[in-house]
Amino acid sequence: MHNHNQCGDYLAYISDYLDGELPPEICASLEAHLRECVNCRVVVNTMRKTIELYQVTSGDETLPEGVHTRLFARLKLDD
Amino acid sequence: MIADQDFSPDFIDRLVAGDRRVFGELVERTSPKIFALGLRMLGNEQDAEDMLQETYLKAFKALPNFEKRSSISTWLFRIAANEALMLLRKRKSGASLVEVEKDDEQDDSALEIVDWCCLPEQELVSTETREKLNEAAENLSPALRMVFQLRDVDGFSITETAEILDISEDAVKTRLVRARMKLREYLSVYFKERMEGGNQHA
């Protein structure tokens, strides 16, 4: 029988779980819970996706041109 | 992520010795990420630019004291993070780190359970979604926002993030859990609306 009262306890582990930092026995217990609990599965998946979205949308690796010019001028690196 | 192995020992030696050309290369390679941190923390380009310039002015002055056994990127981000937090404090006293603790408290409100992972990729990275991502992040306290940006966006480890912010690894983990939960919650509410066809805000 699935007991939803456990969900709150497992929530605290989800972040470490996504980082692969849970001790093996807690990880196994969480994974067993996830197989039964669709709600916790949704929380895990949407949290993973949330992090991914921030990563993929921050890929722009250039400074705006004016910012770059003024920075190098201020640091006297523009000669 | 700016990995330290990207900087050779020779590069670091010349940097510490005050070689301006090498310093220029460091600025070239690291400034986009420092600027992004400023934007995330301060919310506008002008303040982010001030923070960017101050960071490198301070870094250049402090370089002779850089201890080569530590990491150049965590060292640089430490200066940048302090600069950003100082600007925040200056801007409004309400943003001090003490004030910030209020949303470090455990949030017991109900969770939004919507599986929006299946939304098409182009919807997930649309301009509107990007605005929501910024909005969600702005809703975090500076302390949570900083940890999330350093760990999840810039890719620093828990240990490095703790070093940058001069806090314990446990504090980093606690803030990271709260930041991730809050961002997930905010985005879930938004995507739920979209999945239910609430396009009036499009």
JSON list of C-alpha atoms in Angstrom, two decimals, chain B residues 34-197:
[
{"chain": "B", "resi": 34, "resn": "ILE", "atom": "CA", "xyz": [30.50, 37.23, -14.29]},
{"chain": "B", "resi": 35, "resn": "PHE", "atom": "CA", "xyz": [28.15, 39.60, -16.16]},
{"chain": "B", "resi": 36, "resn": "ALA", "atom": "CA", "xyz": [25.45, 36.91, -16.21]},
{"chain": "B", "resi": 37, "resn": "LEU", "atom": "CA", "xyz": [25.83, 36.51, -12.45]},
{"chain": "B", "resi": 38, "resn": "GLY", "atom": "CA", "xyz": [25.43, 40.27, -12.09]},
{"chain": "B", "resi": 39, "resn": "LEU", "atom": "CA", "xyz": [22.31, 40.29, -14.25]},
{"chain": "B", "resi": 40, "resn": "ARG", "atom": "CA", "xyz": [20.79, 37.44, -12.30]},
{"chain": "B", "resi": 41, "resn": "MET", "atom": "CA", "xyz": [21.57, 39.01, -8.93]},
{"chain": "B", "resi": 42, "resn": "LEU", "atom": "CA", "xyz": [20.93, 42.66, -9.69]},
{"chain": "B", "resi": 43, "resn": "GLY", "atom": "CA", "xyz": [18.27, 42.40, -12.37]},
{"chain": "B", "resi": 44, "resn": "ASN", "atom": "CA", "xyz": [19.46, 45.15, -14.71]},
{"chain": "B", "resi": 45, "resn": "GLU", "atom": "CA", "xyz": [22.34, 45.76, -17.11]},
{"chain": "B", "resi": 46, "resn": "GLN", "atom": "CA", "xyz": [23.56, 48.99, -15.53]},
{"chain": "B", "resi": 47, "resn": "ASP", "atom": "CA", "xyz": [24.13, 47.48, -12.09]},
{"chain": "B", "resi": 48, "resn": "ALA", "atom": "CA", "xyz": [25.51, 44.29, -13.62]},
{"chain": "B", "resi": 49, "resn": "GLU", "atom": "CA", "xyz": [28.01, 46.38, -15.57]},
{"chain": "B", "resi": 50, "resn": "ASP", "atom": "CA", "xyz": [29.09, 48.30, -12.45]},
{"chain": "B", "resi": 51, "resn": "MET", "atom": "CA", "xyz": [29.55, 45.01, -10.64]},
{"chain": "B", "resi": 52, "resn": "LEU", "atom": "CA", "xyz": [31.52, 43.59, -13.57]},
{"chain": "B", "resi": 53, "resn": "GLN", "atom": "CA", "xyz": [33.95, 46.51, -13.68]},
{"chain": "B", "resi": 54, "resn": "GLU", "atom": "CA", "xyz": [34.44, 46.64, -9.90]},
{"chain": "B", "resi": 55, "resn": "THR", "atom": "CA", "xyz": [35.06, 42.88, -9.81]},
{"chain": "B", "resi": 56, "resn": "TYR", "atom": "CA", "xyz": [37.98, 43.05, -12.24]},
{"chain": "B", "resi": 57, "resn": "LEU", "atom": "CA", "xyz": [39.42, 46.25, -10.75]},
{"chain": "B", "resi": 58, "resn": "LYS", "atom": "CA", "xyz": [39.50, 44.53, -7.36]},
{"chain": "B", "resi": 59, "resn": "ALA", "atom": "CA", "xyz": [40.73, 41.27, -8.84]},
{"chain": "B", "resi": 60, "resn": "PHE", "atom": "CA", "xyz": [43.66, 42.97, -10.56]},
{"chain": "B", "resi": 61, "resn": "LYS", "atom": "CA", "xyz": [44.69, 44.69, -7.33]},
{"chain": "B", "resi": 62, "resn": "ALA", "atom": "CA", "xyz": [44.36, 41.47, -5.34]},
{"chain": "B", "resi": 63, "resn": "LEU", "atom": "CA", "xyz": [46.15, 39.21, -7.84]},
{"chain": "B", "resi": 64, "resn": "PRO", "atom": "CA", "xyz": [49.63, 39.50, -6.25]},
{"chain": "B", "resi": 65, "resn": "ASN", "atom": "CA", "xyz": [48.13, 37.91, -3.12]},
{"chain": "B", "resi": 66, "resn": "PHE", "atom": "CA", "xyz": [46.42, 35.08, -4.99]},
{"chain": "B", "resi": 67, "resn": "GLU", "atom": "CA", "xyz": [47.45, 31.72, -3.55]},
{"chain": "B", "resi": 68, "resn": "LYS", "atom": "CA", "xyz": [48.23, 29.49, -6.46]},
{"chain": "B", "resi": 69, "resn": "ARG", "atom": "CA", "xyz": [46.99, 26.33, -4.78]},
{"chain": "B", "resi": 70, "resn": "SER", "atom": "CA", "xyz": [43.45, 27.69, -4.82]},
{"chain": "B", "resi": 71, "resn": "SER", "atom": "CA", "xyz": [41.23, 27.91, -7.88]},
{"chain": "B", "resi": 72, "resn": "ILE", "atom": "CA", "xyz": [41.31, 31.07, -9.97]},
{"chain": "B", "resi": 73, "resn": "SER", "atom": "CA", "xyz": [37.64, 30.80, -10.94]},
{"chain": "B", "resi": 74, "resn": "THR", "atom": "CA", "xyz": [36.31, 30.32, -7.39]},
{"chain": "B", "resi": 75, "resn": "TRP", "atom": "CA", "xyz": [38.58, 33.18, -6.29]},
{"chain": "B", "resi": 76, "resn": "LEU", "atom": "CA", "xyz": [37.24, 35.45, -9.02]},
{"chain": "B", "resi": 77, "resn": "PHE", "atom": "CA", "xyz": [33.61, 34.49, -8.42]},
{"chain": "B", "resi": 78, "resn": "ARG", "atom": "CA", "xyz": [34.09, 35.15, -4.74]},
{"chain": "B", "resi": 79, "resn": "ILE", "atom": "CA", "xyz": [35.04, 38.74, -5.50]},
{"chain": "B", "resi": 80, "resn": "ALA", "atom": "CA", "xyz": [32.10, 39.01, -7.92]},
{"chain": "B", "resi": 81, "resn": "ALA", "atom": "CA", "xyz": [29.58, 37.51, -5.49]},
{"chain": "B", "resi": 82, "resn": "ASN", "atom": "CA", "xyz": [30.68, 39.88, -2.72]},
{"chain": "B", "resi": 83, "resn": "GLU", "atom": "CA", "xyz": [30.44, 42.79, -5.10]},
{"chain": "B", "resi": 84, "resn": "ALA", "atom": "CA", "xyz": [26.91, 41.83, -6.15]},
{"chain": "B", "resi": 85, "resn": "LEU", "atom": "CA", "xyz": [25.74, 41.37, -2.56]},
{"chain": "B", "resi": 86, "resn": "MET", "atom": "CA", "xyz": [27.29, 44.68, -1.57]},
{"chain": "B", "resi": 87, "resn": "LEU", "atom": "CA", "xyz": [25.51, 46.48, -4.40]},
{"chain": "B", "resi": 88, "resn": "LEU", "atom": "CA", "xyz": [22.24, 44.86, -3.36]},
{"chain": "B", "resi": 89, "resn": "ARG", "atom": "CA", "xyz": [22.69, 46.03, 0.20]},
{"chain": "B", "resi": 90, "resn": "LYS", "atom": "CA", "xyz": [23.55, 49.52, -0.96]},
{"chain": "B", "resi": 91, "resn": "ARG", "atom": "CA", "xyz": [20.54, 49.68, -3.25]},
{"chain": "B", "resi": 92, "resn": "LYS", "atom": "CA", "xyz": [17.99, 48.83, -0.63]},
{"chain": "B", "resi": 93, "resn": "SER", "atom": "CA", "xyz": [18.54, 47.88, 2.94]},
{"chain": "B", "resi": 94, "resn": "GLY", "atom": "CA", "xyz": [15.65, 45.44, 2.58]},
{"chain": "B", "resi": 95, "resn": "ALA", "atom": "CA", "xyz": [17.83, 43.16, 0.51]},
{"chain": "B", "resi": 96, "resn": "SER", "atom": "CA", "xyz": [20.40, 42.57, 3.22]},
{"chain": "B", "resi": 97, "resn": "LEU", "atom": "CA", "xyz": [21.25, 38.95, 3.88]},
{"chain": "B", "resi": 98, "resn": "VAL", "atom": "CA", "xyz": [19.58, 39.14, 7.27]},
{"chain": "B", "resi": 99, "resn": "GLU", "atom": "CA", "xyz": [16.31, 40.14, 5.70]},
{"chain": "B", "resi": 100, "resn": "VAL", "atom": "CA", "xyz": [16.83, 37.38, 3.21]},
{"chain": "B", "resi": 101, "resn": "GLU", "atom": "CA", "xyz": [16.61, 34.69, 5.87]},
{"chain": "B", "resi": 102, "resn": "LYS", "atom": "CA", "xyz": [12.84, 35.07, 5.97]},
{"chain": "B", "resi": 103, "resn": "ASP", "atom": "CA", "xyz": [12.36, 32.96, 2.89]},
{"chain": "B", "resi": 104, "resn": "ASP", "atom": "CA", "xyz": [15.01, 30.52, 3.97]},
{"chain": "B", "resi": 105, "resn": "GLU", "atom": "CA", "xyz": [12.35, 29.18, 6.27]},
{"chain": "B", "resi": 106, "resn": "GLN", "atom": "CA", "xyz": [10.80, 25.91, 5.29]},
{"chain": "B", "resi": 107, "resn": "ASP", "atom": "CA", "xyz": [7.88, 26.41, 2.95]},
{"chain": "B", "resi": 108, "resn": "ASP", "atom": "CA", "xyz": [5.09, 24.03, 3.82]},
{"chain": "B", "resi": 109, "resn": "SER", "atom": "CA", "xyz": [2.59, 25.18, 1.26]},
{"chain": "B", "resi": 110, "resn": "ALA", "atom": "CA", "xyz": [1.00, 22.58, -1.02]},
{"chain": "B", "resi": 111, "resn": "LEU", "atom": "CA", "xyz": [2.90, 21.43, -4.07]},
{"chain": "B", "resi": 112, "resn": "GLU", "atom": "CA", "xyz": [1.70, 21.99, -7.60]},
{"chain": "B", "resi": 113, "resn": "ILE", "atom": "CA", "xyz": [1.69, 18.58, -9.27]},
{"chain": "B", "resi": 114, "resn": "VAL", "atom": "CA", "xyz": [1.56, 19.04, -13.01]},
{"chain": "B", "resi": 115, "resn": "ASP", "atom": "CA", "xyz": [3.71, 17.08, -15.40]},
{"chain": "B", "resi": 116, "resn": "TRP", "atom": "CA", "xyz": [4.76, 19.74, -17.88]},
{"chain": "B", "resi": 117, "resn": "CYS", "atom": "CA", "xyz": [7.94, 17.98, -19.00]},
{"chain": "B", "resi": 118, "resn": "CYS", "atom": "CA", "xyz": [6.11, 16.73, -22.07]},
{"chain": "B", "resi": 119, "resn": "LEU", "atom": "CA", "xyz": [5.54, 20.25, -23.45]},
{"chain": "B", "resi": 120, "resn": "PRO", "atom": "CA", "xyz": [7.24, 20.79, -26.83]},
{"chain": "B", "resi": 121, "resn": "GLU", "atom": "CA", "xyz": [10.82, 21.99, -26.57]},
{"chain": "B", "resi": 122, "resn": "GLN", "atom": "CA", "xyz": [10.13, 25.22, -28.49]},
{"chain": "B", "resi": 123, "resn": "GLU", "atom": "CA", "xyz": [7.47, 26.13, -25.91]},
{"chain": "B", "resi": 124, "resn": "LEU", "atom": "CA", "xyz": [9.85, 25.39, -23.08]},
{"chain": "B", "resi": 125, "resn": "VAL", "atom": "CA", "xyz": [12.49, 27.80, -24.38]},
{"chain": "B", "resi": 126, "resn": "SER", "atom": "CA", "xyz": [10.20, 30.46, -25.89]},
{"chain": "B", "resi": 127, "resn": "THR", "atom": "CA", "xyz": [10.77, 34.15, -25.17]},
{"chain": "B", "resi": 128, "resn": "GLU", "atom": "CA", "xyz": [7.78, 34.11, -22.85]},
{"chain": "B", "resi": 129, "resn": "THR", "atom": "CA", "xyz": [9.17, 31.16, -20.93]},
{"chain": "B", "resi": 130, "resn": "ARG", "atom": "CA", "xyz": [12.53, 32.90, -20.63]},
{"chain": "B", "resi": 131, "resn": "GLU", "atom": "CA", "xyz": [10.78, 35.87, -19.07]},
{"chain": "B", "resi": 132, "resn": "LYS", "atom": "CA", "xyz": [9.06, 33.52, -16.63]},
{"chain": "B", "resi": 133, "resn": "LEU", "atom": "CA", "xyz": [12.39, 31.94, -15.75]},
{"chain": "B", "resi": 134, "resn": "ASN", "atom": "CA", "xyz": [13.78, 35.38, -14.91]},
{"chain": "B", "resi": 135, "resn": "GLU", "atom": "CA", "xyz": [10.64, 36.28, -13.00]},
{"chain": "B", "resi": 136, "resn": "ALA", "atom": "CA", "xyz": [10.80, 33.06, -10.98]},
{"chain": "B", "resi": 137, "resn": "ALA", "atom": "CA", "xyz": [14.44, 33.69, -10.13]},
{"chain": "B", "resi": 138, "resn": "GLU", "atom": "CA", "xyz": [13.73, 37.30, -9.14]},
{"chain": "B", "resi": 139, "resn": "ASN", "atom": "CA", "xyz": [11.21, 35.96, -6.67]},
{"chain": "B", "resi": 140, "resn": "LEU", "atom": "CA", "xyz": [13.94, 34.14, -4.78]},
{"chain": "B", "resi": 141, "resn": "SER", "atom": "CA", "xyz": [15.81, 35.87, -2.01]},
{"chain": "B", "resi": 142, "resn": "PRO", "atom": "CA", "xyz": [19.33, 36.93, -3.03]},
{"chain": "B", "resi": 143, "resn": "ALA", "atom": "CA", "xyz": [20.83, 34.17, -0.87]},
{"chain": "B", "resi": 144, "resn": "LEU", "atom": "CA", "xyz": [18.85, 31.44, -2.63]},
{"chain": "B", "resi": 145, "resn": "ARG", "atom": "CA", "xyz": [19.29, 33.01, -6.05]},
{"chain": "B", "resi": 146, "resn": "MET", "atom": "CA", "xyz": [23.05, 33.22, -5.64]},
{"chain": "B", "resi": 147, "resn": "VAL", "atom": "CA", "xyz": [23.42, 29.57, -4.66]},
{"chain": "B", "resi": 148, "resn": "PHE", "atom": "CA", "xyz": [21.18, 28.42, -7.51]},
{"chain": "B", "resi": 149, "resn": "GLN", "atom": "CA", "xyz": [23.09, 30.49, -10.08]},
{"chain": "B", "resi": 150, "resn": "LEU", "atom": "CA", "xyz": [26.52, 29.32, -8.93]},
{"chain": "B", "resi": 151, "resn": "ARG", "atom": "CA", "xyz": [25.65, 25.65, -8.52]},
{"chain": "B", "resi": 152, "resn": "ASP", "atom": "CA", "xyz": [23.04, 24.92, -11.17]},
{"chain": "B", "resi": 153, "resn": "VAL", "atom": "CA", "xyz": [23.77, 27.50, -13.85]},
{"chain": "B", "resi": 154, "resn": "ASP", "atom": "CA", "xyz": [27.51, 28.15, -13.54]},
{"chain": "B", "resi": 155, "resn": "GLY", "atom": "CA", "xyz": [28.18, 24.53, -12.65]},
{"chain": "B", "resi": 156, "resn": "PHE", "atom": "CA", "xyz": [30.29, 24.97, -9.51]},
{"chain": "B", "resi": 157, "resn": "SER", "atom": "CA", "xyz": [30.30, 22.01, -7.12]},
{"chain": "B", "resi": 158, "resn": "ILE", "atom": "CA", "xyz": [28.72, 22.21, -3.67]},
{"chain": "B", "resi": 159, "resn": "THR", "atom": "CA", "xyz": [32.22, 22.53, -2.19]},
{"chain": "B", "resi": 160, "resn": "GLU", "atom": "CA", "xyz": [33.22, 25.32, -4.57]},
{"chain": "B", "resi": 161, "resn": "THR", "atom": "CA", "xyz": [29.93, 27.17, -4.03]},
{"chain": "B", "resi": 162, "resn": "ALA", "atom": "CA", "xyz": [30.50, 26.99, -0.27]},
{"chain": "B", "resi": 163, "resn": "GLU", "atom": "CA", "xyz": [34.01, 28.37, -0.76]},
{"chain": "B", "resi": 164, "resn": "ILE", "atom": "CA", "xyz": [32.83, 31.21, -2.99]},
{"chain": "B", "resi": 165, "resn": "LEU", "atom": "CA", "xyz": [30.16, 32.31, -0.52]},
{"chain": "B", "resi": 166, "resn": "ASP", "atom": "CA", "xyz": [32.13, 31.48, 2.62]},
{"chain": "B", "resi": 167, "resn": "ILE", "atom": "CA", "xyz": [29.30, 29.37, 4.03]},
{"chain": "B", "resi": 168, "resn": "SER", "atom": "CA", "xyz": [29.11, 25.69, 5.00]},
{"chain": "B", "resi": 169, "resn": "GLU", "atom": "CA", "xyz": [28.36, 22.96, 2.47]},
{"chain": "B", "resi": 170, "resn": "ASP", "atom": "CA", "xyz": [25.22, 22.14, 4.45]},
{"chain": "B", "resi": 171, "resn": "ALA", "atom": "CA", "xyz": [24.06, 25.73, 4.07]},
{"chain": "B", "resi": 172, "resn": "VAL", "atom": "CA", "xyz": [24.64, 25.50, 0.31]},
{"chain": "B", "resi": 173, "resn": "LYS", "atom": "CA", "xyz": [22.61, 22.29, 0.11]},
{"chain": "B", "resi": 174, "resn": "THR", "atom": "CA", "xyz": [19.77, 23.68, 2.18]},
{"chain": "B", "resi": 175, "resn": "ARG", "atom": "CA", "xyz": [19.55, 26.83, 0.06]},
{"chain": "B", "resi": 176, "resn": "LEU", "atom": "CA", "xyz": [19.82, 24.83, -3.13]},
{"chain": "B", "resi": 177, "resn": "VAL", "atom": "CA", "xyz": [16.88, 22.57, -2.16]},
{"chain": "B", "resi": 178, "resn": "ARG", "atom": "CA", "xyz": [14.75, 25.60, -1.34]},
{"chain": "B", "resi": 179, "resn": "ALA", "atom": "CA", "xyz": [15.72, 27.46, -4.48]},
{"chain": "B", "resi": 180, "resn": "ARG", "atom": "CA", "xyz": [14.99, 24.47, -6.70]},
{"chain": "B", "resi": 181, "resn": "MET", "atom": "CA", "xyz": [11.67, 23.77, -4.99]},
{"chain": "B", "resi": 182, "resn": "LYS", "atom": "CA", "xyz": [10.54, 27.38, -5.29]},
{"chain": "B", "resi": 183, "resn": "LEU", "atom": "CA", "xyz": [11.55, 27.67, -8.94]},
{"chain": "B", "resi": 184, "resn": "ARG", "atom": "CA", "xyz": [9.89, 24.37, -9.78]},
{"chain": "B", "resi": 185, "resn": "GLU", "atom": "CA", "xyz": [6.73, 25.49, -8.02]},
{"chain": "B", "resi": 186, "resn": "TYR", "atom": "CA", "xyz": [6.65, 28.86, -9.80]},
{"chain": "B", "resi": 187, "resn": "LEU", "atom": "CA", "xyz": [7.17, 27.31, -13.22]},
{"chain": "B", "resi": 188, "resn": "SER", "atom": "CA", "xyz": [4.63, 24.56, -12.52]},
{"chain": "B", "resi": 189, "resn": "VAL", "atom": "CA", "xyz": [1.92, 27.11, -11.81]},
{"chain": "B", "resi": 190, "resn": "TYR", "atom": "CA", "xyz": [2.81, 28.90, -15.04]},
{"chain": "B", "resi": 191, "resn": "PHE", "atom": "CA", "xyz": [2.95, 25.79, -17.23]},
{"chain": "B", "resi": 192, "resn": "LYS", "atom": "CA", "xyz": [-0.27, 24.48, -15.71]},
{"chain": "B", "resi": 193, "resn": "GLU", "atom": "CA", "xyz": [-2.03, 27.62, -16.93]},
{"chain": "B", "resi": 194, "resn": "ARG", "atom": "CA", "xyz": [-0.56, 27.12, -20.37]},
{"chain": "B", "resi": 195, "resn": "MET", "atom": "CA", "xyz": [-1.50, 23.47, -20.52]},
{"chain": "B", "resi": 196, "resn": "GLU", "atom": "CA", "xyz": [-5.05, 24.34, -19.56]},
{"chain": "B", "resi": 197, "resn": "GLY", "atom": "CA", "xyz": [-5.13, 26.64, -22.56]}
]
